[in-house]
Short mmCIF file of C-alpha atoms and ligand atoms in Angstrom, two decimals:
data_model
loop_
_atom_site.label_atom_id
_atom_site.label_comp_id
_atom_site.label_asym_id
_atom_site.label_seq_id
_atom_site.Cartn_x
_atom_site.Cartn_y
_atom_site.Cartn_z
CA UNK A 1 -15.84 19.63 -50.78
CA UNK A 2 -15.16 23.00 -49.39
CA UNK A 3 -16.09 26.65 -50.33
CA UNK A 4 -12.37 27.77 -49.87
CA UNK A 5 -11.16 25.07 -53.05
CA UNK A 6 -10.43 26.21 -56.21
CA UNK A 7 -13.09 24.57 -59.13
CA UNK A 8 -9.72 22.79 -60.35
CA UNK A 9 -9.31 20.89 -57.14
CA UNK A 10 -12.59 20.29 -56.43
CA UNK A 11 -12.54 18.23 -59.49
CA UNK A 12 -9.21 16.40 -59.16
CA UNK A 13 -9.59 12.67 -58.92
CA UNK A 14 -6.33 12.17 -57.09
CA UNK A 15 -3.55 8.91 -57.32
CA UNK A 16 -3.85 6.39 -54.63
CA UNK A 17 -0.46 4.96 -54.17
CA UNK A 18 -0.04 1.94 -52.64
CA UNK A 19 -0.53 1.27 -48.86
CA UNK A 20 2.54 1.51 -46.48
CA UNK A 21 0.51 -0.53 -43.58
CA UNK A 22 2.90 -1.17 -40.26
CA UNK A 23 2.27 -4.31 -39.55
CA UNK A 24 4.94 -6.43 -37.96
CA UNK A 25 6.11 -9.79 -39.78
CA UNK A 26 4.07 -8.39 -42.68
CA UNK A 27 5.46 -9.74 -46.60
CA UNK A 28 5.41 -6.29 -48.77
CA UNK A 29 4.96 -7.07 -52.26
CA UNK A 30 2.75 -4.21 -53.34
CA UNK A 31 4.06 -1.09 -54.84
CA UNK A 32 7.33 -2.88 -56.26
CA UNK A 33 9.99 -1.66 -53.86
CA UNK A 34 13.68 -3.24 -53.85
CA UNK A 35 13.82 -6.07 -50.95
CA UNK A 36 17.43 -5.44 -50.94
CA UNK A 37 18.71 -1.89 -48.95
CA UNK A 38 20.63 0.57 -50.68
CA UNK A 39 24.16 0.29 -51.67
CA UNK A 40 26.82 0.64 -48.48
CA UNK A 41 27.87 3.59 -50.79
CA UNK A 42 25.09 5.25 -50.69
CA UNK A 43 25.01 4.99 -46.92
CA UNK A 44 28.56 6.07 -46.53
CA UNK A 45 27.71 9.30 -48.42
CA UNK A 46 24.42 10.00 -47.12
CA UNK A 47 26.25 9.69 -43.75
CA UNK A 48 29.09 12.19 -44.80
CA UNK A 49 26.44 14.21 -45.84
CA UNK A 50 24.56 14.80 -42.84
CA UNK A 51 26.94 17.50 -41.32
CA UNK A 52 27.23 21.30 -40.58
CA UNK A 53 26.87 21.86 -44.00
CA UNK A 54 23.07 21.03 -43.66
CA UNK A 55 22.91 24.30 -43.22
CA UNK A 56 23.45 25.81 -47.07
CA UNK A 57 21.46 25.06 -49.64
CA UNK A 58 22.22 22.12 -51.77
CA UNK A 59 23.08 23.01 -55.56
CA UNK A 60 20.30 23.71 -57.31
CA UNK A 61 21.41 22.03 -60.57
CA UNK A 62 22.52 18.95 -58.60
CA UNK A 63 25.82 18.93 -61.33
CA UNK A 64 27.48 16.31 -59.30
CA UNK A 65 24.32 13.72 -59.62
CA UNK A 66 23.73 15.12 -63.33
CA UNK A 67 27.77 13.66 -63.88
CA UNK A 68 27.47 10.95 -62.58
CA UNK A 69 24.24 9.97 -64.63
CA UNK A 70 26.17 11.17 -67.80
CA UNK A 71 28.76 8.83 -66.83
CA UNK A 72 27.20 5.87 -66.48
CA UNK A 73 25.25 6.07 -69.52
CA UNK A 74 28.54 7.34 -71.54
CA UNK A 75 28.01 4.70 -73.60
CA UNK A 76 25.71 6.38 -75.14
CA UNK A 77 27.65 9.70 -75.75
CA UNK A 78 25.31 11.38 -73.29
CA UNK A 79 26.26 15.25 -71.26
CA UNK A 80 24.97 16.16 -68.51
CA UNK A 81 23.38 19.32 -70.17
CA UNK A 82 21.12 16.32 -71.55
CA UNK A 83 19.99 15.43 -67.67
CA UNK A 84 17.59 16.49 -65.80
CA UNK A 85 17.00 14.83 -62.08
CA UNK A 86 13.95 15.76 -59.64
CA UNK A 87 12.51 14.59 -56.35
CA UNK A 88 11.45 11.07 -57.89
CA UNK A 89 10.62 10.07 -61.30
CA UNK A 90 6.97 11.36 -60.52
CA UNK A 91 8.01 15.08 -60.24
CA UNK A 92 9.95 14.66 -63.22
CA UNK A 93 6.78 13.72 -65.23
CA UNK A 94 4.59 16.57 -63.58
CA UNK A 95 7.11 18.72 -65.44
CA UNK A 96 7.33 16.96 -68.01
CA UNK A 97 3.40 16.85 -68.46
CA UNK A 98 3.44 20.71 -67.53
CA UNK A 99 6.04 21.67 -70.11
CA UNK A 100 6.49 19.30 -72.41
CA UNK A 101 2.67 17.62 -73.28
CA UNK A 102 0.56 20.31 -71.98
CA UNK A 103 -0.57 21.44 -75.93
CA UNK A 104 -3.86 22.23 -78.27
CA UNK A 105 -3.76 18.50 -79.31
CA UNK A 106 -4.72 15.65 -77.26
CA UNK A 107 -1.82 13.38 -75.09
CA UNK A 108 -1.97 10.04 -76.46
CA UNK A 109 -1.55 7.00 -73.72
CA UNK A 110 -2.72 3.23 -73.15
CA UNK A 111 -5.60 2.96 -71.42
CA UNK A 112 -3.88 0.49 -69.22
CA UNK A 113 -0.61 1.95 -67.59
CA UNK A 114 0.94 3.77 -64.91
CA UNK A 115 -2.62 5.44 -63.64
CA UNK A 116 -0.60 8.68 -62.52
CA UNK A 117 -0.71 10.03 -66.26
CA UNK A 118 -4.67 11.06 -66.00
CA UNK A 119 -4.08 12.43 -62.62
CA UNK A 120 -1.45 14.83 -64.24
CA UNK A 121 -3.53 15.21 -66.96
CA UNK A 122 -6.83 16.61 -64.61
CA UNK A 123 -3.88 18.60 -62.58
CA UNK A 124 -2.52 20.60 -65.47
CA UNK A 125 -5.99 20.84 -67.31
CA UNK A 126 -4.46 18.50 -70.54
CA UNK A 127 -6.70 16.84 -72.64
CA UNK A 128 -5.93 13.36 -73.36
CA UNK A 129 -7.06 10.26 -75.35
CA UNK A 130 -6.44 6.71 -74.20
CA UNK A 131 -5.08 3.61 -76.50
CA UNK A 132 -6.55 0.35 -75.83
CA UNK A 133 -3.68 -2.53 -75.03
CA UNK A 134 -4.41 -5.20 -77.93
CA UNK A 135 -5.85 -8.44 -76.87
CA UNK A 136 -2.86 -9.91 -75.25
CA UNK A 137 -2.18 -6.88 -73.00
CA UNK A 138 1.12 -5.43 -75.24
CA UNK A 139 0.63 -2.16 -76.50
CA UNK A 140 0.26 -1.77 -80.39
CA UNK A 141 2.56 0.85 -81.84
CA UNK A 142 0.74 1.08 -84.76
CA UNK A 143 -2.55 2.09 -82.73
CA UNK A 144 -0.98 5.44 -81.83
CA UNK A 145 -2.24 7.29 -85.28
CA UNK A 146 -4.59 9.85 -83.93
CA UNK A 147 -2.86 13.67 -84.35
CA UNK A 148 -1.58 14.28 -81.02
CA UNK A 149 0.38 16.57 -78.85
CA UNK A 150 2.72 14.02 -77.03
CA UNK A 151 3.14 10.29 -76.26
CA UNK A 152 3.63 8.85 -72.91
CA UNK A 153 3.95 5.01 -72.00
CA UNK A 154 5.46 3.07 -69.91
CA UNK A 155 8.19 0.94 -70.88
CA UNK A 156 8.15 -1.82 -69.71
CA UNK A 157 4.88 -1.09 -69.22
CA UNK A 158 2.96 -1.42 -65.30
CA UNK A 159 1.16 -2.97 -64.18
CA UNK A 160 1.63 -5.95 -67.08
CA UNK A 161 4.75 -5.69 -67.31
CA UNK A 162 5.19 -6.27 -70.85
CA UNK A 163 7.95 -4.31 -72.83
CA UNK A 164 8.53 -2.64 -76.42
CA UNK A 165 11.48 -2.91 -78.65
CA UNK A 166 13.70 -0.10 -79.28
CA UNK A 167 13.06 -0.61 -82.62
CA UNK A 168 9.24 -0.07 -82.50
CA UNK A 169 10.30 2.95 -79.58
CA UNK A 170 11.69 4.40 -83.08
CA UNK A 171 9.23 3.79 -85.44
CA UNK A 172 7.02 6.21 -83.00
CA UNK A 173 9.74 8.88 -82.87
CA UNK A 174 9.66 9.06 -86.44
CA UNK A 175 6.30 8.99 -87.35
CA UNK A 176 5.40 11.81 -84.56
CA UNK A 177 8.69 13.83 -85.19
CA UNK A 178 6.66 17.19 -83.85
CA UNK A 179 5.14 15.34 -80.49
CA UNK A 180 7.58 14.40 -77.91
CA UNK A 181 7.67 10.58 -77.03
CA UNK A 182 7.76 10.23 -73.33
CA UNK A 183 9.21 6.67 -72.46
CA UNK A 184 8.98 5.90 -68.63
CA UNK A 185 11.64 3.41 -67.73
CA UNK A 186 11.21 2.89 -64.06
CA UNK A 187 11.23 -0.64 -64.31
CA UNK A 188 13.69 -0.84 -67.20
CA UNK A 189 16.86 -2.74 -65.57
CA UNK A 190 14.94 -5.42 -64.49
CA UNK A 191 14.46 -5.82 -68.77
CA UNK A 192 16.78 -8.51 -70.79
CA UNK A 193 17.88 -9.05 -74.26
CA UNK A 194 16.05 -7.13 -76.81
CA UNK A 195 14.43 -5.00 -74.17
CA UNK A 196 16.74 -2.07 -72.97
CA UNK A 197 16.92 1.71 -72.83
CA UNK A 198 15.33 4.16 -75.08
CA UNK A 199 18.14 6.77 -74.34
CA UNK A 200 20.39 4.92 -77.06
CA UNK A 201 18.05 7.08 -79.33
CA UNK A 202 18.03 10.33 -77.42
CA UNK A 203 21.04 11.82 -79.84
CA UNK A 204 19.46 10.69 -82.56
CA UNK A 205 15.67 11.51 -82.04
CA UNK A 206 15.28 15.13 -80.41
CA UNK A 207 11.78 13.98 -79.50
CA UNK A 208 12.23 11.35 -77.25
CA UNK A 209 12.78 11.89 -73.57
CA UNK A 210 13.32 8.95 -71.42
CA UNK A 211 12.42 9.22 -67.31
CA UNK A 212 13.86 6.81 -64.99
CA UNK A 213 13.82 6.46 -61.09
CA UNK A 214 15.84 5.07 -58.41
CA UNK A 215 13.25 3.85 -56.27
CA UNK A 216 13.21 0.41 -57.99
CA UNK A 217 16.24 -1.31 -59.55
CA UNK A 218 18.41 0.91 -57.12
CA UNK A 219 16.99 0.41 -53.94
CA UNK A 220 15.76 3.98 -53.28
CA UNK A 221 12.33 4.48 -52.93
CA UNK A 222 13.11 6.28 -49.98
CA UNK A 223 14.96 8.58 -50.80
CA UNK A 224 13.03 10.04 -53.86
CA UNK A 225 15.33 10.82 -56.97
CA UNK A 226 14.34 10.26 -60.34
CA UNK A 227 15.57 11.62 -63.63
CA UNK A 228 14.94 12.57 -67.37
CA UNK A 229 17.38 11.66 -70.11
CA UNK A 230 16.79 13.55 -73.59
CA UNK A 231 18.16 16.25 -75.91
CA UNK A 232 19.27 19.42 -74.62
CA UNK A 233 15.82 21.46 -76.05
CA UNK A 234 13.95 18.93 -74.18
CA UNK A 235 15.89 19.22 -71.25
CA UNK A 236 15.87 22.92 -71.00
CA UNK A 237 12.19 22.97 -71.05
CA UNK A 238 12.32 20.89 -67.49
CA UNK A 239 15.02 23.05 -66.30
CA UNK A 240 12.48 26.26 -66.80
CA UNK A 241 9.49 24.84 -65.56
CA UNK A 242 11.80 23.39 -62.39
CA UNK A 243 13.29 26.63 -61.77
CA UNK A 244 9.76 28.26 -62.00
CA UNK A 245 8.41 26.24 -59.11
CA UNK A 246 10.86 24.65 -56.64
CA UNK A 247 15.08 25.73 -57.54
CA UNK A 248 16.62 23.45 -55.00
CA UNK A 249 14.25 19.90 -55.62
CA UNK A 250 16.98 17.70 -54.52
CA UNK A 251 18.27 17.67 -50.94
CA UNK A 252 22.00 17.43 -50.14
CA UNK A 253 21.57 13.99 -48.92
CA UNK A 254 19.40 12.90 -51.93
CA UNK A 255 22.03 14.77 -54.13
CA UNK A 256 25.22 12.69 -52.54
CA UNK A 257 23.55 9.54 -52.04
CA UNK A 258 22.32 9.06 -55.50
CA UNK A 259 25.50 9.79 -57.11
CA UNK A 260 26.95 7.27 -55.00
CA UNK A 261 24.20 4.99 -56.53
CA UNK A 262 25.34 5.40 -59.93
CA UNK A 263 28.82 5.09 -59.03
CA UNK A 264 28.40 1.17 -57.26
CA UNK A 265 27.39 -0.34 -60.67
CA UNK A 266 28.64 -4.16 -59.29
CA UNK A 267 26.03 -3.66 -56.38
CA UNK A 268 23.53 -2.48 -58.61
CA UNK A 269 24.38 -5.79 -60.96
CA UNK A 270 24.03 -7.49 -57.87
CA UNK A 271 20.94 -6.87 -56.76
CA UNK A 272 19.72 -6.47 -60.28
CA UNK A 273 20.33 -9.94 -61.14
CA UNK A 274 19.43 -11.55 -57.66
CA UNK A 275 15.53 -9.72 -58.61
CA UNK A 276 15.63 -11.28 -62.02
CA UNK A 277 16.57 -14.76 -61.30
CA UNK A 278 13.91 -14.73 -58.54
CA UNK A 279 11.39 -13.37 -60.48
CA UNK A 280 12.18 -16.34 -63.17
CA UNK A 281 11.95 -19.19 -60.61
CA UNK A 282 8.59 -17.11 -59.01
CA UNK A 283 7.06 -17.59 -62.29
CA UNK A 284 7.84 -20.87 -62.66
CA UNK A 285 6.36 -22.17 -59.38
CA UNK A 286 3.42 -19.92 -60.40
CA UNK A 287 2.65 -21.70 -63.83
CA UNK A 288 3.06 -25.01 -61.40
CA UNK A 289 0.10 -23.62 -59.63
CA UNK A 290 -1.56 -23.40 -62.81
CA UNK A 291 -1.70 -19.71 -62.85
CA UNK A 292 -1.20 -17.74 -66.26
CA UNK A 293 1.25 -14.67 -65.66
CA UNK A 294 2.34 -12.51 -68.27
CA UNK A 295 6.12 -12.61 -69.77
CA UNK A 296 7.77 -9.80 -67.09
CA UNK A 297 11.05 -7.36 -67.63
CA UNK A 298 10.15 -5.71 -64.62
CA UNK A 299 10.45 -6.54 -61.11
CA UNK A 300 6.47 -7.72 -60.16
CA UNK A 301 4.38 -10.55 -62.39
CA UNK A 302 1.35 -10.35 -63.40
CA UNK A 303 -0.68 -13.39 -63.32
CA UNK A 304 -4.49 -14.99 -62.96
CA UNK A 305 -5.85 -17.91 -62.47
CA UNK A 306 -8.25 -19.20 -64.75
CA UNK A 307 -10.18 -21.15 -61.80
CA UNK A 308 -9.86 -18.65 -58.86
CA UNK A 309 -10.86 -15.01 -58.16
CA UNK A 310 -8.31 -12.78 -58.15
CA UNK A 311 -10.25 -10.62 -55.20
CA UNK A 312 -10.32 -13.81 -53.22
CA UNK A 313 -6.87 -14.50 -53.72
CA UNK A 314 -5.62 -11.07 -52.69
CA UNK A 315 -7.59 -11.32 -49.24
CA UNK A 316 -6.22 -14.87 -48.81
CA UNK A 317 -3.01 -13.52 -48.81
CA UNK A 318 -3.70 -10.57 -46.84
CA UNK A 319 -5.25 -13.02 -44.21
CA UNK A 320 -1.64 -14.36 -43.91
CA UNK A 321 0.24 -10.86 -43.86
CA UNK A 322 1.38 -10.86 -47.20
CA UNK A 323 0.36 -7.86 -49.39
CA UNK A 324 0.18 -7.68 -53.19
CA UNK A 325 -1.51 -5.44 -55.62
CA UNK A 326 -5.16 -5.43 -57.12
CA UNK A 327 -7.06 -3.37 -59.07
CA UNK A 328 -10.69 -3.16 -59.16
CA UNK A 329 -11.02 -2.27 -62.82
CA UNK A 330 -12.01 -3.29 -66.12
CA UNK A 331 -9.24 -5.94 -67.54
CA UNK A 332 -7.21 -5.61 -64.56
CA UNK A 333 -9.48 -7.28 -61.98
CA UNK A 334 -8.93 -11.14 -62.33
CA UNK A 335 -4.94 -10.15 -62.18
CA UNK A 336 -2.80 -9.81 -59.02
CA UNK A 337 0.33 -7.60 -59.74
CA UNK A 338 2.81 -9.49 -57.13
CA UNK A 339 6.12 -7.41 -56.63
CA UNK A 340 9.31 -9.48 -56.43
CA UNK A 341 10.60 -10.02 -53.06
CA UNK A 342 13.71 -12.27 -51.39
CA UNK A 343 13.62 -15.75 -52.71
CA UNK A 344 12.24 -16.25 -48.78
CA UNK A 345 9.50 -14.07 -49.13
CA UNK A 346 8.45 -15.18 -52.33
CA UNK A 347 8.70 -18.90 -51.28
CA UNK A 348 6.17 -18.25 -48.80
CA UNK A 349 4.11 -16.89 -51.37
CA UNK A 350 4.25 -19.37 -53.56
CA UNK A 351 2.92 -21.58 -50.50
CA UNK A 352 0.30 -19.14 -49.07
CA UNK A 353 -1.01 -19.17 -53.25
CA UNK A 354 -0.65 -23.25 -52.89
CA UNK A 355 -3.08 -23.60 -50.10
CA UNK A 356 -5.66 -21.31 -51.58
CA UNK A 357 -5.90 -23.08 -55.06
CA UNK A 358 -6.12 -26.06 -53.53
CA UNK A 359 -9.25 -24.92 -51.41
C1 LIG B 401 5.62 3.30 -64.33
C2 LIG B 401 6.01 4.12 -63.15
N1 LIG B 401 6.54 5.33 -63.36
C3 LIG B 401 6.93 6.10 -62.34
C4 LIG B 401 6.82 5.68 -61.03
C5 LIG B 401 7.19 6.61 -59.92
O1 LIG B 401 8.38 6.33 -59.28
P1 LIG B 401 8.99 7.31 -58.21
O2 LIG B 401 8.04 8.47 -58.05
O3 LIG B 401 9.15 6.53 -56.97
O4 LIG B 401 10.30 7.78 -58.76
C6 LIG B 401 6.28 4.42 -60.76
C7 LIG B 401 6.12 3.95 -59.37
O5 LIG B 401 5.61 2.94 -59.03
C8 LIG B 401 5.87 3.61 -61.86
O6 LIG B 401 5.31 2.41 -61.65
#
């Protein structure tokens, strides 16, 4: 508390991301970073980018990383006047919140998901109403009725990791055709089958903006880029609230490197696939343990044990370096949210978890 703060931030309640301990030997599975480094692409550039001409300013409309985003999702017949990239996927949804939700009806979201949303919500003063998850933890489409003045979820959805169709992604779009559907894919390339993109539905639905980041299935947490897919209206609104508050959001670095990133698509298979097959044999040695996780098209699980505290389990782990996620709240706190690592890290894992359900 201090005389000199604003009322607005004396009532702020904050995010609290994930801890970044340095601790040597230490097994970091808690805020659902890559284990694999970037592409040797994306070094290369970032390398030929760090040169005298560190001294201009990057391009504020970042065309050559707003290409090469267009370009990989072609497929899809999208432009680049249809992107929008900012200094991680979380700046993109301040705008987004800012410019695109901020309105006289209340924000629809699930009351469990990616707990930034409220924070934006206190931030830009935007009143909001919360969706319980059904029973088994998937989010009901058909529970989003109230009048509203935007939708936001996460798809697949954190920290469950459970994941909507496009075809119920739709439905919403066309029953809200006046609120904008916010879908937030950061953990969408770790999805399979029936479970991919929402931009295929960007051309057809002005409504629906999609926001993905390349701190996850791209390896670049680090490096902060993240970006909005949707139709040009919605995309202009971003621009106008970006160039009202900081022009030049991406560095040159960030800039080259992540256009590299979308240009190394067998690397990003690579890895992609290497996270997915791990995950699958991770969950397998969990439900050996006898722990229930939930089906995941992301890159962390999210499992419990129906004979062991989920508290204790976290500081058992912890005991032995290895960090995963748990939340002290309502539904949430008999889980462990347990990012996917190497198949080395996750082996010891799997053993630290065997010792302390055996106790
Ligand atoms: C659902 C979800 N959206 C967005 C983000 C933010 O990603 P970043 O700000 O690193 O781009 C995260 C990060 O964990 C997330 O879990």
């Amino acid at each position: 508390m201090s005389r000199y703060w604003s009322s607005l931030v004396h009532d702020l309640t904050p995010y609290t991301p994930g801890e970044q301990p340095k601790i040597d030997q230490l097994i970091k599975l808690n805020t659902n970073e890559n284990p694999y480094g970037p592409s040797p692409l994306v070094t290369r550039a970032i390398k030929r980018a760090n040169s005298e001409a560190l001294r201009k300013y990057p391009d504020p409309n970042a065309s050559k990383l707003k290409s090469a985003i267009a370009d990989y999702y072609s497929r899809f017949s999208i432009t680049s006047s249809q992107v929008f990239v900012g200094n991680s996927s979380d700046e993109v949804l301040a705008h987004t919140f800012r410019g695109l939700l901020k309105k006289d009806k209340p924000l629809l979201f699930p009351d469990i998901t990616y707990s930034f949303y409220p924070v934006y919500c206190g931030l830009f003063e935007i009143d909001y109403q919360t969706v319980a998850l059904r029973e088994d933890y998937s989010i009901g489409i058909n529970d989003f009725t109230p009048d509203n003045g935007g939708i936001i979820f996460a798809n697949p959805n954190a920290p469950t990791g459970l994941a909507l169709t496009i075809s119920q992604i739709e439905s919403l779009a066309k029953i809200h055709p006046d609120s904008v559907i916010v879908v937030d894919e950061a953990y969408i390339d770790f999805a399979q089958g029936e479970i991919r993109t929402a931009i295929e539905l960007v051309n057809q639905y002005s409504n629906v903006l999609v926001t993905q980041t390349l701190s996850k299935s791209r390896n670049l947490a680090g490096l902060r880029v993240g970006l909005a897919v949707g139709s040009a209206e919605l995309i202009e609104g971003l621009e106008r609230i970006k160039n009202s508050f900081h022009p030049y959001a991406l560095d040159s670095l960030a800039i080259e490197g992540a256009s590299a990133a979308f240009e190394d698509h067998s690397y990003f298979d690579e890895c992609r696939n290497k996270v997915i097959s791990t995950r699958e044999r991770f969950l397998a040695d969990l439900s050996k343990l006898g722990f229930e996780s939930l089906e995941s098209s992301t890159n962390f699980v999210f499992t419990s044990h129906p004979s062991h505290n989920a508290k204790t389990l976290f500081e058992g782990l912890r005991k032995k370096n290895i960090i995963v996620r748990y939340f002290d709240k309502p539904r949430l706190d008999q889980h462990l949210r347990i990012s996917i690592g190497t198949d080395e890290e996750m082996t010891l894992c799997k053993q630290v978890l065997a010792e302390l359900v055996k106790q």
